[in-house]
Amino acid sequence: FMMPTLFFISGYLTPMALDNKNGWAFLKSKFKRLVIPWIVAVLTLIPLYKMIYLYSRNLPQESWTTYFHFSKESISNQNWLWFLPVLFLFNILYLLFSKANIKIPQISLKGAVWGTFLIGLFTSVIVGGIVGFRSWTKTPLIDFENDRLLLYFMIFLLGSLSFRQKAFEEKPQSIALYIVASSTAWIPITVHIFARLLPFIAPDLLISPLAYRLLYWSSFYLSLLCLLYLMIETFWRYFDRTSKIWSELNRNSYGVYIIHVIVLGVIALLLLNSAMPSLLKYLTLAGSTYLVCNLIISLYLRAVTRIKAIGQPQVS
């Protein structure tokens, strides 16, 4: 549910960004924000990731061309960076839809949520049956999972609709739905875990491919709906405040996303041969990765700010 959450937040912020710029300025800002970091990262971080991967497993390093995902000799992909070109594509589509002035019937947020659920479920089941269950399209420029791409775009549009309808201007008065979702979210999650494990633990129980895809994707979408709602409502109810720490974490978040896998890999190497218990090692890895990533990004942003200040002419 983390990737749909990122797409929802991105969609929520997009209308405001477009309202403040013309179409060309909007695309330029998104290219600078999404594509340029992606280019830098696929030329540096992905090769470094593969080096760490091979070294940590005592495997020999390979020909330098195989360290880039777009090489014909490479079997790797964009890994955690696939999100950036896909999001840039969504921004282009949103801009085109906005400029086309297509009249869309008024739809409530509740109707949009259930429409996203039903259309996404139908598409995932059908696409999974046509092009292969859990299949990916991988190109030098964009990677995406075939049976989830429409879901992500609809979640993106759902975020933009939430902004347009001012869905979060006032906190909800009733807590009933939040309590019900908190109490029952484990049910679709458990069913989905069972659906994922079924081919391995009890293949004889597998029903028809269509029925299995329906079980898999319906439990997935219900889990997603519950977790996305709980994530948003929890932060809306209990973390809707500002402070120096929140502002700093907010400012760092995008950069942390870009570098976190590499930082995690380096720290994991340092912990690899330690005698620390596995659970403690895992907690140490997660916590230290988050702290180190934020420290690196904070120092980087401060350095950029100082360099820009030095380059500006002094006003006497």
PDB file of C-alpha atoms in Angstrom:
ATOM      1  CA  PHE A   1       0.000   0.000   0.000  1.00  0.00           C
ATOM      2  CA  MET A   2       2.992   2.339   0.211  1.00  0.00           C
ATOM      3  CA  MET A   3       3.244   2.984  -3.544  1.00  0.00           C
ATOM      4  CA  PRO A   4      -0.476   3.816  -3.919  1.00  0.00           C
ATOM      5  CA  THR A   5      -0.100   6.142  -0.921  1.00  0.00           C
ATOM      6  CA  LEU A   6       2.735   7.957  -2.703  1.00  0.00           C
ATOM      7  CA  PHE A   7       0.662   8.226  -5.885  1.00  0.00           C
ATOM      8  CA  PHE A   8      -2.332   9.530  -3.884  1.00  0.00           C
ATOM      9  CA  ILE A   9      -0.232  12.237  -2.216  1.00  0.00           C
ATOM     10  CA  SER A  10       1.354  13.159  -5.568  1.00  0.00           C
ATOM     11  CA  GLY A  11      -2.071  13.436  -7.166  1.00  0.00           C
ATOM     12  CA  TYR A  12      -3.338  15.563  -4.286  1.00  0.00           C
ATOM     13  CA  LEU A  13      -0.516  18.079  -4.762  1.00  0.00           C
ATOM     14  CA  THR A  14      -0.666  18.186  -8.579  1.00  0.00           C
ATOM     15  CA  PRO A  15      -3.697  20.513  -9.084  1.00  0.00           C
ATOM     16  CA  MET A  16      -2.135  23.160  -6.849  1.00  0.00           C
ATOM     17  CA  ALA A  17       1.140  22.915  -8.781  1.00  0.00           C
ATOM     18  CA  LEU A  18      -0.696  23.236 -12.113  1.00  0.00           C
ATOM     19  CA  ASP A  19      -2.855  26.149 -10.930  1.00  0.00           C
ATOM     20  CA  ASN A  20       0.267  28.137 -10.104  1.00  0.00           C
ATOM     21  CA  LYS A  21       1.954  27.587 -13.502  1.00  0.00           C
ATOM     22  CA  ASN A  22       1.164  27.421 -17.184  1.00  0.00           C
ATOM     23  CA  GLY A  23       1.423  24.061 -18.925  1.00  0.00           C
ATOM     24  CA  TRP A  24       5.015  24.457 -20.112  1.00  0.00           C
ATOM     25  CA  ALA A  25       6.274  25.739 -16.754  1.00  0.00           C
ATOM     26  CA  PHE A  26       4.447  22.849 -15.043  1.00  0.00           C
ATOM     27  CA  LEU A  27       6.169  20.264 -17.249  1.00  0.00           C
ATOM     28  CA  LYS A  28       9.561  21.924 -16.793  1.00  0.00           C
ATOM     29  CA  SER A  29       9.192  21.854 -13.012  1.00  0.00           C
ATOM     30  CA  LYS A  30       8.133  18.186 -13.054  1.00  0.00           C
ATOM     31  CA  PHE A  31      10.987  17.272 -15.409  1.00  0.00           C
ATOM     32  CA  LYS A  32      13.444  18.982 -13.081  1.00  0.00           C
ATOM     33  CA  ARG A  33      11.868  17.378 -10.021  1.00  0.00           C
ATOM     34  CA  LEU A  34      11.371  13.829 -11.332  1.00  0.00           C
ATOM     35  CA  VAL A  35      13.307  13.062 -14.505  1.00  0.00           C
ATOM     36  CA  ILE A  36      16.642  14.724 -13.738  1.00  0.00           C
ATOM     37  CA  PRO A  37      16.984  12.942 -10.342  1.00  0.00           C
ATOM     38  CA  TRP A  38      15.996   9.719 -12.107  1.00  0.00           C
ATOM     39  CA  ILE A  39      18.715  10.179 -14.764  1.00  0.00           C
ATOM     40  CA  VAL A  40      21.370  10.893 -12.145  1.00  0.00           C
ATOM     41  CA  ALA A  41      20.253   7.971  -9.989  1.00  0.00           C
ATOM     42  CA  VAL A  42      20.116   5.335 -12.745  1.00  0.00           C
ATOM     43  CA  LEU A  43      23.644   6.321 -13.789  1.00  0.00           C
ATOM     44  CA  THR A  44      25.051   6.221 -10.248  1.00  0.00           C
ATOM     45  CA  LEU A  45      22.860   4.565  -7.627  1.00  0.00           C
ATOM     46  CA  ILE A  46      21.696   1.530  -9.609  1.00  0.00           C
ATOM     47  CA  PRO A  47      25.295   0.541 -10.569  1.00  0.00           C
ATOM     48  CA  LEU A  48      26.337   1.074  -6.944  1.00  0.00           C
ATOM     49  CA  TYR A  49      23.398  -1.045  -5.790  1.00  0.00           C
ATOM     50  CA  LYS A  50      24.532  -3.924  -8.001  1.00  0.00           C
ATOM     51  CA  MET A  51      28.113  -3.618  -6.758  1.00  0.00           C
ATOM     52  CA  ILE A  52      26.888  -3.870  -3.149  1.00  0.00           C
ATOM     53  CA  TYR A  53      24.594  -6.768  -4.054  1.00  0.00           C
ATOM     54  CA  LEU A  54      27.409  -8.821  -5.607  1.00  0.00           C
ATOM     55  CA  TYR A  55      29.975  -7.935  -2.938  1.00  0.00           C
ATOM     56  CA  SER A  56      27.636  -8.847  -0.059  1.00  0.00           C
ATOM     57  CA  ARG A  57      27.183 -12.340  -1.538  1.00  0.00           C
ATOM     58  CA  ASN A  58      30.870 -12.892  -2.320  1.00  0.00           C
ATOM     59  CA  LEU A  59      30.103 -12.921  -6.043  1.00  0.00           C
ATOM     60  CA  PRO A  60      32.566 -11.576  -8.630  1.00  0.00           C
ATOM     61  CA  GLN A  61      31.952  -8.148 -10.110  1.00  0.00           C
ATOM     62  CA  GLU A  62      30.823  -8.196 -13.754  1.00  0.00           C
ATOM     63  CA  SER A  63      31.429  -6.201 -16.917  1.00  0.00           C
ATOM     64  CA  TRP A  64      30.726  -2.493 -16.347  1.00  0.00           C
ATOM     65  CA  THR A  65      27.995  -2.387 -19.001  1.00  0.00           C
ATOM     66  CA  THR A  66      25.830  -4.808 -17.011  1.00  0.00           C
ATOM     67  CA  TYR A  67      25.541  -2.333 -14.154  1.00  0.00           C
ATOM     68  CA  PHE A  68      23.108  -0.143 -16.096  1.00  0.00           C
ATOM     69  CA  HIS A  69      19.497  -1.269 -16.429  1.00  0.00           C
ATOM     70  CA  PHE A  70      19.246  -0.150 -20.078  1.00  0.00           C
ATOM     71  CA  SER A  71      22.160  -2.347 -21.178  1.00  0.00           C
ATOM     72  CA  LYS A  72      21.234  -5.353 -23.335  1.00  0.00           C
ATOM     73  CA  GLU A  73      23.555  -7.460 -21.174  1.00  0.00           C
ATOM     74  CA  SER A  74      21.878  -6.434 -17.936  1.00  0.00           C
ATOM     75  CA  ILE A  75      19.176  -8.478 -16.225  1.00  0.00           C
ATOM     76  CA  SER A  76      18.475  -5.778 -13.619  1.00  0.00           C
ATOM     77  CA  ASN A  77      15.701  -3.192 -13.690  1.00  0.00           C
ATOM     78  CA  GLN A  78      15.086   0.279 -12.302  1.00  0.00           C
ATOM     79  CA  ASN A  79      14.398  -1.161  -8.846  1.00  0.00           C
ATOM     80  CA  TRP A  80      12.990   1.493  -6.496  1.00  0.00           C
ATOM     81  CA  LEU A  81      13.379   4.250  -9.125  1.00  0.00           C
ATOM     82  CA  TRP A  82      10.573   2.977 -11.403  1.00  0.00           C
ATOM     83  CA  PHE A  83       8.183   5.277  -9.524  1.00  0.00           C
ATOM     84  CA  LEU A  84       9.692   8.464 -10.998  1.00  0.00           C
ATOM     85  CA  PRO A  85       9.112   8.014 -14.781  1.00  0.00           C
ATOM     86  CA  VAL A  86       5.634   6.615 -14.095  1.00  0.00           C
ATOM     87  CA  LEU A  87       4.754   9.635 -11.969  1.00  0.00           C
ATOM     88  CA  PHE A  88       6.077  11.978 -14.674  1.00  0.00           C
ATOM     89  CA  LEU A  89       3.842  10.197 -17.206  1.00  0.00           C
ATOM     90  CA  PHE A  90       0.840  10.657 -14.893  1.00  0.00           C
ATOM     91  CA  ASN A  91       1.578  14.374 -14.645  1.00  0.00           C
ATOM     92  CA  ILE A  92       1.675  14.639 -18.437  1.00  0.00           C
ATOM     93  CA  LEU A  93      -1.665  12.838 -18.723  1.00  0.00           C
ATOM     94  CA  TYR A  94      -3.190  15.029 -16.035  1.00  0.00           C
ATOM     95  CA  LEU A  95      -2.017  18.153 -17.871  1.00  0.00           C
ATOM     96  CA  LEU A  96      -3.496  16.887 -21.158  1.00  0.00           C
ATOM     97  CA  PHE A  97      -6.818  16.085 -19.506  1.00  0.00           C
ATOM     98  CA  SER A  98      -6.890  19.511 -17.860  1.00  0.00           C
ATOM     99  CA  LYS A  99      -6.179  21.341 -21.135  1.00  0.00           C
ATOM    100  CA  ALA A 100      -8.683  19.260 -23.110  1.00  0.00           C
ATOM    101  CA  ASN A 101     -11.594  20.741 -21.086  1.00  0.00           C
ATOM    102  CA  ILE A 102     -13.405  17.416 -21.147  1.00  0.00           C
ATOM    103  CA  LYS A 103     -16.671  17.700 -19.261  1.00  0.00           C
ATOM    104  CA  ILE A 104     -16.765  14.977 -16.652  1.00  0.00           C
ATOM    105  CA  PRO A 105     -19.949  14.354 -14.648  1.00  0.00           C
ATOM    106  CA  GLN A 106     -19.794  15.452 -11.039  1.00  0.00           C
ATOM    107  CA  ILE A 107     -18.816  12.516  -8.866  1.00  0.00           C
ATOM    108  CA  SER A 108     -18.656  12.240  -5.122  1.00  0.00           C
ATOM    109  CA  LEU A 109     -15.466  11.195  -3.397  1.00  0.00           C
ATOM    110  CA  LYS A 110     -17.201   8.063  -2.132  1.00  0.00           C
ATOM    111  CA  GLY A 111     -18.290   7.205  -5.687  1.00  0.00           C
ATOM    112  CA  ALA A 112     -14.744   7.800  -6.948  1.00  0.00           C
ATOM    113  CA  VAL A 113     -13.313   5.471  -4.292  1.00  0.00           C
ATOM    114  CA  TRP A 114     -15.644   2.623  -5.212  1.00  0.00           C
ATOM    115  CA  GLY A 115     -15.186   3.317  -8.920  1.00  0.00           C
ATOM    116  CA  THR A 116     -11.430   3.045  -8.442  1.00  0.00           C
ATOM    117  CA  PHE A 117     -11.899  -0.212  -6.564  1.00  0.00           C
ATOM    118  CA  LEU A 118     -14.213  -1.850  -9.129  1.00  0.00           C
ATOM    119  CA  ILE A 119     -12.488  -0.644 -12.302  1.00  0.00           C
ATOM    120  CA  GLY A 120      -9.065  -1.433 -10.873  1.00  0.00           C
ATOM    121  CA  LEU A 121     -10.160  -4.905  -9.773  1.00  0.00           C
ATOM    122  CA  PHE A 122     -11.693  -5.698 -13.167  1.00  0.00           C
ATOM    123  CA  THR A 123      -8.630  -4.411 -15.035  1.00  0.00           C
ATOM    124  CA  SER A 124      -6.131  -6.284 -12.864  1.00  0.00           C
ATOM    125  CA  VAL A 125      -8.018  -9.571 -13.269  1.00  0.00           C
ATOM    126  CA  ILE A 126      -8.408  -9.191 -17.055  1.00  0.00           C
ATOM    127  CA  VAL A 127      -4.911  -7.835 -17.762  1.00  0.00           C
ATOM    128  CA  GLY A 128      -3.399 -10.523 -15.536  1.00  0.00           C
ATOM    129  CA  GLY A 129      -5.179 -13.161 -17.586  1.00  0.00           C
ATOM    130  CA  ILE A 130      -4.070 -11.712 -20.934  1.00  0.00           C
ATOM    131  CA  VAL A 131      -0.428 -10.720 -20.433  1.00  0.00           C
ATOM    132  CA  GLY A 132       0.465 -12.962 -17.502  1.00  0.00           C
ATOM    133  CA  PHE A 133      -0.177 -12.831 -13.789  1.00  0.00           C
ATOM    134  CA  ARG A 134       2.036 -10.264 -11.996  1.00  0.00           C
ATOM    135  CA  SER A 135       3.811  -9.350 -15.244  1.00  0.00           C
ATOM    136  CA  TRP A 136       6.033  -6.340 -15.863  1.00  0.00           C
ATOM    137  CA  THR A 137       6.791  -4.150 -18.857  1.00  0.00           C
ATOM    138  CA  LYS A 138      10.428  -3.055 -18.707  1.00  0.00           C
ATOM    139  CA  THR A 139      12.016  -0.537 -21.042  1.00  0.00           C
ATOM    140  CA  PRO A 140      15.053   1.750 -20.749  1.00  0.00           C
ATOM    141  CA  LEU A 141      12.753   4.648 -19.861  1.00  0.00           C
ATOM    142  CA  ILE A 142       9.864   3.197 -17.889  1.00  0.00           C
ATOM    143  CA  ASP A 143       9.049   0.087 -15.860  1.00  0.00           C
ATOM    144  CA  PHE A 144       5.590  -0.807 -14.613  1.00  0.00           C
ATOM    145  CA  GLU A 145       3.542  -3.760 -13.486  1.00  0.00           C
ATOM    146  CA  ASN A 146       0.938  -4.359 -16.179  1.00  0.00           C
ATOM    147  CA  ASP A 147      -1.959  -5.266 -13.907  1.00  0.00           C
ATOM    148  CA  ARG A 148      -1.387  -2.371 -11.490  1.00  0.00           C
ATOM    149  CA  LEU A 149      -0.628   0.583 -13.762  1.00  0.00           C
ATOM    150  CA  LEU A 150      -4.259   1.675 -14.145  1.00  0.00           C
ATOM    151  CA  LEU A 151      -4.764   1.285 -10.402  1.00  0.00           C
ATOM    152  CA  TYR A 152      -1.889   3.664  -9.697  1.00  0.00           C
ATOM    153  CA  PHE A 153      -3.195   6.240 -12.175  1.00  0.00           C
ATOM    154  CA  MET A 154      -6.701   6.084 -10.700  1.00  0.00           C
ATOM    155  CA  ILE A 155      -5.279   6.486  -7.180  1.00  0.00           C
ATOM    156  CA  PHE A 156      -3.361   9.510  -8.527  1.00  0.00           C
ATOM    157  CA  LEU A 157      -6.608  10.964  -9.923  1.00  0.00           C
ATOM    158  CA  LEU A 158      -8.365  10.157  -6.644  1.00  0.00           C
ATOM    159  CA  GLY A 159      -5.793  12.294  -4.855  1.00  0.00           C
ATOM    160  CA  SER A 160      -6.362  15.204  -7.269  1.00  0.00           C
ATOM    161  CA  LEU A 161     -10.140  14.873  -6.820  1.00  0.00           C
ATOM    162  CA  SER A 162      -9.679  15.006  -3.044  1.00  0.00           C
ATOM    163  CA  PHE A 163      -7.850  18.309  -3.464  1.00  0.00           C
ATOM    164  CA  ARG A 164     -10.478  19.749  -5.815  1.00  0.00           C
ATOM    165  CA  GLN A 165     -13.290  18.794  -3.441  1.00  0.00           C
ATOM    166  CA  LYS A 166     -11.383  20.114  -0.403  1.00  0.00           C
ATOM    167  CA  ALA A 167     -11.793  16.758   1.277  1.00  0.00           C
ATOM    168  CA  PHE A 168      -9.350  17.466   4.106  1.00  0.00           C
ATOM    169  CA  GLU A 169     -10.275  21.022   5.059  1.00  0.00           C
ATOM    170  CA  GLU A 170     -12.281  19.872   8.080  1.00  0.00           C
ATOM    171  CA  LYS A 171     -11.586  16.880  10.268  1.00  0.00           C
ATOM    172  CA  PRO A 172     -14.354  14.252  10.331  1.00  0.00           C
ATOM    173  CA  GLN A 173     -16.657  14.436  13.326  1.00  0.00           C
ATOM    174  CA  SER A 174     -17.439  10.725  13.569  1.00  0.00           C
ATOM    175  CA  ILE A 175     -14.775   8.180  14.407  1.00  0.00           C
ATOM    176  CA  ALA A 176     -17.017   5.157  13.735  1.00  0.00           C
ATOM    177  CA  LEU A 177     -15.687   4.316  10.247  1.00  0.00           C
ATOM    178  CA  TYR A 178     -12.096   4.724  11.435  1.00  0.00           C
ATOM    179  CA  ILE A 179     -12.675   2.283  14.305  1.00  0.00           C
ATOM    180  CA  VAL A 180     -14.418  -0.231  12.029  1.00  0.00           C
ATOM    181  CA  ALA A 181     -11.613  -0.074   9.451  1.00  0.00           C
ATOM    182  CA  SER A 182      -8.963  -0.405  12.170  1.00  0.00           C
ATOM    183  CA  SER A 183     -10.729  -3.450  13.585  1.00  0.00           C
ATOM    184  CA  THR A 184     -11.419  -5.281  10.318  1.00  0.00           C
ATOM    185  CA  ALA A 185      -8.454  -4.461   8.069  1.00  0.00           C
ATOM    186  CA  TRP A 186      -6.750  -7.682   9.180  1.00  0.00           C
ATOM    187  CA  ILE A 187      -9.410  -9.762   7.406  1.00  0.00           C
ATOM    188  CA  PRO A 188      -8.655  -8.867   3.747  1.00  0.00           C
ATOM    189  CA  ILE A 189      -4.934  -8.704   4.593  1.00  0.00           C
ATOM    190  CA  THR A 190      -5.013 -12.257   5.970  1.00  0.00           C
ATOM    191  CA  VAL A 191      -6.969 -13.477   2.950  1.00  0.00           C
ATOM    192  CA  HIS A 192      -4.439 -11.853   0.619  1.00  0.00           C
ATOM    193  CA  ILE A 193      -1.505 -13.407   2.477  1.00  0.00           C
ATOM    194  CA  PHE A 194      -3.242 -16.771   2.140  1.00  0.00           C
ATOM    195  CA  ALA A 195      -3.768 -16.141  -1.594  1.00  0.00           C
ATOM    196  CA  ARG A 196      -0.069 -15.352  -2.032  1.00  0.00           C
ATOM    197  CA  LEU A 197       1.030 -18.465  -0.162  1.00  0.00           C
ATOM    198  CA  LEU A 198      -1.529 -20.866  -1.601  1.00  0.00           C
ATOM    199  CA  PRO A 199       0.490 -21.880  -4.707  1.00  0.00           C
ATOM    200  CA  PHE A 200       3.413 -22.845  -2.449  1.00  0.00           C
ATOM    201  CA  ILE A 201       1.764 -24.446   0.577  1.00  0.00           C
ATOM    202  CA  ALA A 202      -1.263 -26.137  -0.987  1.00  0.00           C
ATOM    203  CA  PRO A 203      -1.179 -26.134  -4.814  1.00  0.00           C
ATOM    204  CA  ASP A 204      -3.805 -28.891  -4.868  1.00  0.00           C
ATOM    205  CA  LEU A 205      -6.328 -26.418  -3.485  1.00  0.00           C
ATOM    206  CA  LEU A 206      -5.897 -24.048  -6.406  1.00  0.00           C
ATOM    207  CA  ILE A 207      -9.149 -23.471  -8.189  1.00  0.00           C
ATOM    208  CA  SER A 208      -9.500 -22.167 -11.736  1.00  0.00           C
ATOM    209  CA  PRO A 209      -7.015 -19.452 -12.815  1.00  0.00           C
ATOM    210  CA  LEU A 210      -9.821 -16.882 -13.099  1.00  0.00           C
ATOM    211  CA  ALA A 211     -11.194 -17.680  -9.642  1.00  0.00           C
ATOM    212  CA  TYR A 212      -7.698 -17.502  -8.156  1.00  0.00           C
ATOM    213  CA  ARG A 213      -7.056 -14.116  -9.767  1.00  0.00           C
ATOM    214  CA  LEU A 214     -10.387 -12.892  -8.380  1.00  0.00           C
ATOM    215  CA  LEU A 215      -9.427 -14.046  -4.879  1.00  0.00           C
ATOM    216  CA  TYR A 216      -5.945 -12.576  -5.164  1.00  0.00           C
ATOM    217  CA  TRP A 217      -6.942  -9.184  -6.538  1.00  0.00           C
ATOM    218  CA  SER A 218     -10.168  -8.662  -4.565  1.00  0.00           C
ATOM    219  CA  SER A 219      -8.305  -9.264  -1.288  1.00  0.00           C
ATOM    220  CA  PHE A 220      -5.475  -7.033  -2.543  1.00  0.00           C
ATOM    221  CA  TYR A 221      -7.804  -4.139  -3.382  1.00  0.00           C
ATOM    222  CA  LEU A 222      -9.761  -4.437  -0.136  1.00  0.00           C
ATOM    223  CA  SER A 223      -6.495  -4.468   1.828  1.00  0.00           C
ATOM    224  CA  LEU A 224      -5.293  -1.462  -0.151  1.00  0.00           C
ATOM    225  CA  LEU A 225      -8.532   0.429   0.435  1.00  0.00           C
ATOM    226  CA  CYS A 226      -8.396  -0.198   4.198  1.00  0.00           C
ATOM    227  CA  LEU A 227      -4.703   0.587   4.627  1.00  0.00           C
ATOM    228  CA  LEU A 228      -4.749   3.692   2.415  1.00  0.00           C
ATOM    229  CA  TYR A 229      -7.755   5.027   4.334  1.00  0.00           C
ATOM    230  CA  LEU A 230      -6.166   4.248   7.717  1.00  0.00           C
ATOM    231  CA  MET A 231      -2.857   5.844   6.687  1.00  0.00           C
ATOM    232  CA  ILE A 232      -4.514   9.065   5.533  1.00  0.00           C
ATOM    233  CA  GLU A 233      -7.028   9.311   8.384  1.00  0.00           C
ATOM    234  CA  THR A 234      -4.421   8.569  11.067  1.00  0.00           C
ATOM    235  CA  PHE A 235      -2.163  11.381   9.888  1.00  0.00           C
ATOM    236  CA  TRP A 236      -5.175  13.634   9.338  1.00  0.00           C
ATOM    237  CA  ARG A 237      -6.496  13.090  12.861  1.00  0.00           C
ATOM    238  CA  TYR A 238      -3.356  12.809  14.959  1.00  0.00           C
ATOM    239  CA  PHE A 239      -0.371  14.263  13.059  1.00  0.00           C
ATOM    240  CA  ASP A 240      -1.931  17.352  11.485  1.00  0.00           C
ATOM    241  CA  ARG A 241       0.483  19.796  13.034  1.00  0.00           C
ATOM    242  CA  THR A 242       3.703  21.638  12.250  1.00  0.00           C
ATOM    243  CA  SER A 243       7.035  21.811  14.020  1.00  0.00           C
ATOM    244  CA  LYS A 244      10.669  22.211  13.096  1.00  0.00           C
ATOM    245  CA  ILE A 245      11.161  18.432  13.083  1.00  0.00           C
ATOM    246  CA  TRP A 246       8.075  17.761  10.932  1.00  0.00           C
ATOM    247  CA  SER A 247       9.098  20.493   8.484  1.00  0.00           C
ATOM    248  CA  GLU A 248      12.614  19.093   8.242  1.00  0.00           C
ATOM    249  CA  LEU A 249      11.382  15.523   7.678  1.00  0.00           C
ATOM    250  CA  ASN A 250       8.892  16.780   5.104  1.00  0.00           C
ATOM    251  CA  ARG A 251      11.567  18.692   3.222  1.00  0.00           C
ATOM    252  CA  ASN A 252      13.905  15.685   3.281  1.00  0.00           C
ATOM    253  CA  SER A 253      11.367  12.999   2.331  1.00  0.00           C
ATOM    254  CA  TYR A 254      11.857  12.989  -1.439  1.00  0.00           C
ATOM    255  CA  GLY A 255      15.642  12.898  -1.195  1.00  0.00           C
ATOM    256  CA  VAL A 256      15.425  10.140   1.422  1.00  0.00           C
ATOM    257  CA  TYR A 257      13.364   8.086  -1.021  1.00  0.00           C
ATOM    258  CA  ILE A 258      15.992   8.519  -3.748  1.00  0.00           C
ATOM    259  CA  ILE A 259      19.001   7.413  -1.682  1.00  0.00           C
ATOM    260  CA  HIS A 260      17.529   5.076   0.941  1.00  0.00           C
ATOM    261  CA  VAL A 261      18.322   1.760  -0.792  1.00  0.00           C
ATOM    262  CA  ILE A 262      22.015   2.590  -1.160  1.00  0.00           C
ATOM    263  CA  VAL A 263      22.340   3.809   2.420  1.00  0.00           C
ATOM    264  CA  LEU A 264      20.533   0.684   3.590  1.00  0.00           C
ATOM    265  CA  GLY A 265      22.929  -1.479   1.569  1.00  0.00           C
ATOM    266  CA  VAL A 266      26.022   0.175   3.032  1.00  0.00           C
ATOM    267  CA  ILE A 267      24.781  -0.115   6.625  1.00  0.00           C
ATOM    268  CA  ALA A 268      23.713  -3.724   5.999  1.00  0.00           C
ATOM    269  CA  LEU A 269      27.261  -4.517   4.869  1.00  0.00           C
ATOM    270  CA  LEU A 270      28.601  -3.081   8.115  1.00  0.00           C
ATOM    271  CA  LEU A 271      26.171  -5.230  10.125  1.00  0.00           C
ATOM    272  CA  LEU A 272      26.552  -8.344   7.981  1.00  0.00           C
ATOM    273  CA  ASN A 273      29.140 -10.153  10.092  1.00  0.00           C
ATOM    274  CA  SER A 274      28.175  -8.781  13.490  1.00  0.00           C
ATOM    275  CA  ALA A 275      27.075 -11.128  16.262  1.00  0.00           C
ATOM    276  CA  MET A 276      23.972  -9.052  16.905  1.00  0.00           C
ATOM    277  CA  PRO A 277      20.677 -11.027  17.100  1.00  0.00           C
ATOM    278  CA  SER A 278      18.754 -10.979  13.818  1.00  0.00           C
ATOM    279  CA  LEU A 279      15.753  -9.044  15.128  1.00  0.00           C
ATOM    280  CA  LEU A 280      17.942  -6.393  16.753  1.00  0.00           C
ATOM    281  CA  LYS A 281      20.035  -6.213  13.571  1.00  0.00           C
ATOM    282  CA  TYR A 282      16.877  -5.609  11.531  1.00  0.00           C
ATOM    283  CA  LEU A 283      15.641  -2.846  13.853  1.00  0.00           C
ATOM    284  CA  THR A 284      19.093  -1.250  13.903  1.00  0.00           C
ATOM    285  CA  LEU A 285      19.260  -1.356  10.112  1.00  0.00           C
ATOM    286  CA  ALA A 286      15.831   0.241   9.662  1.00  0.00           C
ATOM    287  CA  GLY A 287      16.320   2.968  12.250  1.00  0.00           C
ATOM    288  CA  SER A 288      19.889   3.882  11.312  1.00  0.00           C
ATOM    289  CA  THR A 289      19.019   3.967   7.591  1.00  0.00           C
ATOM    290  CA  TYR A 290      16.243   6.472   8.219  1.00  0.00           C
ATOM    291  CA  LEU A 291      18.427   8.650  10.449  1.00  0.00           C
ATOM    292  CA  VAL A 292      21.471   8.584   8.169  1.00  0.00           C
ATOM    293  CA  CYS A 293      19.388   9.319   5.059  1.00  0.00           C
ATOM    294  CA  ASN A 294      17.808  12.353   6.722  1.00  0.00           C
ATOM    295  CA  LEU A 295      21.204  13.556   7.929  1.00  0.00           C
ATOM    296  CA  ILE A 296      22.698  13.277   4.427  1.00  0.00           C
ATOM    297  CA  ILE A 297      19.788  15.079   2.772  1.00  0.00           C
ATOM    298  CA  SER A 298      19.708  17.808   5.444  1.00  0.00           C
ATOM    299  CA  LEU A 299      23.414  18.512   4.971  1.00  0.00           C
ATOM    300  CA  TYR A 300      23.007  18.450   1.191  1.00  0.00           C
ATOM    301  CA  LEU A 301      20.086  20.915   1.197  1.00  0.00           C
ATOM    302  CA  ARG A 302      21.896  23.247   3.566  1.00  0.00           C
ATOM    303  CA  ALA A 303      24.983  23.162   1.352  1.00  0.00           C
ATOM    304  CA  VAL A 304      22.891  23.951  -1.741  1.00  0.00           C
ATOM    305  CA  THR A 305      21.226  26.851   0.070  1.00  0.00           C
ATOM    306  CA  ARG A 306      24.598  28.303   1.104  1.00  0.00           C
ATOM    307  CA  ILE A 307      26.040  27.959  -2.396  1.00  0.00           C
ATOM    308  CA  LYS A 308      23.031  29.752  -3.885  1.00  0.00           C
ATOM    309  CA  ALA A 309      23.334  32.497  -1.289  1.00  0.00           C
ATOM    310  CA  ILE A 310      27.023  32.988  -2.128  1.00  0.00           C
ATOM    311  CA  GLY A 311      26.231  33.215  -5.834  1.00  0.00           C
ATOM    312  CA  GLN A 312      23.588  35.911  -5.402  1.00  0.00           C
ATOM    313  CA  PRO A 313      24.707  39.546  -5.786  1.00  0.00           C
ATOM    314  CA  GLN A 314      24.827  41.501  -2.554  1.00  0.00           C
ATOM    315  CA  VAL A 315      22.447  44.453  -2.291  1.00  0.00           C
ATOM    316  CA  SER A 316      24.085  47.498  -0.729  1.00  0.00           C
TER     317      SER A 316
END
